[in-house]
Amino acid sequence: MNSEQQNATLRKMAQLMRDGLKTQTEPFPETEKEFAAILEELRRLDPGDLEGKMVISGFVDHPYGPDRQRCMECMYYLVHRQWCDLPELAVPVEADWWCRLWRI
Amino acid sequence: MANLLWLQGGACSGNTMSFLNAEEPSACDLVTDFGINVLWHPSLGLELGENLQKMLLALTSGQMPLDIFVFEGTVVNAPNGTGEWNRFAGRPMRDWVTDLCKVANFVVAVGDCATWGGIPATAPNPTESEGLQFLKRDHGGYLGKDFKSKAGLPVINIPGCPAHPDWITQIVVAVATGRGGELSLDEFQRPKTFFTSFTQTGCTRNMHFAYKVSATEFGQRKGCLFYDLGCRGPMTHSPCNRILWNRQSSKTRAGMPCMGCTEPEFPFFDLAPGTVFKTQTVMGVPKDMPTGVDKTGYIKLTAAAKAASPRWAEEDIFVV
């Protein structure tokens, strides 16, 4: 994905969330078992199904929970690329967003 | 001249293969340069049948001195505590172990199986295996926690799956040349000279660890293997990145997570599905932290490190 495509995808994701896209923020995967089950769901999607990825992984466009978790501290987030490096997602993200595949 | 005897219990011979690959010093150097008389070894011994049995009896009776007894593999106690599943030279191997440990000046356990039970002792442990002086983390094992060899030392544990060749030969040389008493052992009876630093010490991915950039798939040359791929380098005591394997590399340098094989719990999580090559987390936070780091400190450090991470940390810097 070149930077133009990346920006366009980022804008599209932001717009979907602004428009009220309902995503599965709960339950948060307590252990690897539940985490792996979500990844399995993601793998069944068409890699280009952006909305599907966002719904299953529970994207929101703001920090989440009492600890105000956000992509910025997630291990999959590449700060300079503004990119989620989890292979099953592989999407541009903003530092202040969050999803339930958050890991630190 | 120091007499050395090497026997195998419940073993895959991995430590024998490792020993035969030693370079500094080599297995041949032990004989030619350090005056070690290898009485018998499973892959090198010449005696067979009755001749071997006679030699073992000469050792256990004290007719022939035994300076170093090296044991590889678990002590097999099955079935029902008899040890009959692992017979050697006419009797259960565990009976030879009992008698040989009584007469040996030094007893050296090589590899995870001999030290803590390793893979054979993983639940449900059908062979009733245990290490010489430990069963996993529990002190005791086959010989009991009070065991001391004639030289006054407990079993010297050289763990690993397998142990690095040079850890084995260097400890054997130290013992054979009269420096065994100088060996300082840690709480798991591992020589501190090898097992005080961490596998992570010297890892080429340390910069990625520091800036919290993760490898997320095998084959990536950027990123630390601890965060996602289950690497145990930050909490495993071994010099794997200081004393390189084949003088060339290490697991983590080659992109393979450390599996923590020098620690008593190996294999971790009893090899339950989904636990290998995947960092275990609870609510998104690693279950096992780098040694000495608590959860609060880890979270604070992550936030600071991510905020400070340079662009290059996200890229493959090992460009040929």
PDB file of C-alpha atoms in Angstrom, chain A residues 13-56:
ATOM      1  CA  MET A  13     -11.948   4.113   8.315  1.00  0.00           C
ATOM      2  CA  ALA A  14     -12.284   7.403  10.188  1.00  0.00           C
ATOM      3  CA  GLN A  15     -15.429   8.227   8.231  1.00  0.00           C
ATOM      4  CA  LEU A  16     -16.982   4.823   8.920  1.00  0.00           C
ATOM      5  CA  MET A  17     -16.457   5.308  12.653  1.00  0.00           C
ATOM      6  CA  ARG A  18     -17.741   8.893  12.559  1.00  0.00           C
ATOM      7  CA  ASP A  19     -20.840   7.586  10.803  1.00  0.00           C
ATOM      8  CA  GLY A  20     -21.472   5.259  13.742  1.00  0.00           C
ATOM      9  CA  LEU A  21     -20.146   1.891  12.544  1.00  0.00           C
ATOM     10  CA  LYS A  22     -21.062  -0.629  15.250  1.00  0.00           C
ATOM     11  CA  THR A  23     -18.033  -2.794  16.055  1.00  0.00           C
ATOM     12  CA  GLN A  24     -17.500  -5.659  18.516  1.00  0.00           C
ATOM     13  CA  THR A  25     -15.496  -3.967  21.249  1.00  0.00           C
ATOM     14  CA  GLU A  26     -16.486  -6.667  23.741  1.00  0.00           C
ATOM     15  CA  PRO A  27     -15.611  -9.182  24.910  1.00  0.00           C
ATOM     16  CA  PHE A  28     -11.946  -8.280  25.219  1.00  0.00           C
ATOM     17  CA  PRO A  29      -9.899 -11.452  24.614  1.00  0.00           C
ATOM     18  CA  GLU A  30      -8.750 -12.437  28.083  1.00  0.00           C
ATOM     19  CA  THR A  31      -6.122 -14.962  26.974  1.00  0.00           C
ATOM     20  CA  GLU A  32      -4.430 -16.258  23.831  1.00  0.00           C
ATOM     21  CA  LYS A  33      -7.270 -18.688  23.265  1.00  0.00           C
ATOM     22  CA  GLU A  34      -9.866 -15.968  22.763  1.00  0.00           C
ATOM     23  CA  PHE A  35      -7.333 -13.818  20.907  1.00  0.00           C
ATOM     24  CA  ALA A  36      -6.642 -16.678  18.502  1.00  0.00           C
ATOM     25  CA  ALA A  37     -10.364 -17.158  17.910  1.00  0.00           C
ATOM     26  CA  ILE A  38     -10.715 -13.534  16.777  1.00  0.00           C
ATOM     27  CA  LEU A  39      -7.717 -13.904  14.493  1.00  0.00           C
ATOM     28  CA  GLU A  40      -9.335 -16.982  13.008  1.00  0.00           C
ATOM     29  CA  GLU A  41     -12.467 -14.976  12.232  1.00  0.00           C
ATOM     30  CA  LEU A  42     -10.354 -12.292  10.586  1.00  0.00           C
ATOM     31  CA  ARG A  43      -8.527 -14.858   8.453  1.00  0.00           C
ATOM     32  CA  ARG A  44     -11.822 -16.001   7.010  1.00  0.00           C
ATOM     33  CA  LEU A  45     -12.485 -12.512   5.630  1.00  0.00           C
ATOM     34  CA  ASP A  46     -11.488 -11.253   2.227  1.00  0.00           C
ATOM     35  CA  PRO A  47      -8.244  -9.312   2.900  1.00  0.00           C
ATOM     36  CA  GLY A  48      -9.869  -6.271   1.296  1.00  0.00           C
ATOM     37  CA  ASP A  49     -12.949  -6.364   3.540  1.00  0.00           C
ATOM     38  CA  LEU A  50     -12.079  -3.274   5.543  1.00  0.00           C
ATOM     39  CA  GLU A  51     -15.432  -2.918   7.260  1.00  0.00           C
ATOM     40  CA  GLY A  52     -15.464  -6.581   8.249  1.00  0.00           C
ATOM     41  CA  LYS A  53     -12.026  -6.255   9.808  1.00  0.00           C
ATOM     42  CA  MET A  54     -13.095  -3.200  11.762  1.00  0.00           C
ATOM     43  CA  VAL A  55     -16.263  -4.829  13.059  1.00  0.00           C
ATOM     44  CA  ILE A  56     -14.669  -8.102  14.193  1.00  0.00           C
TER      45      ILE A  56
END
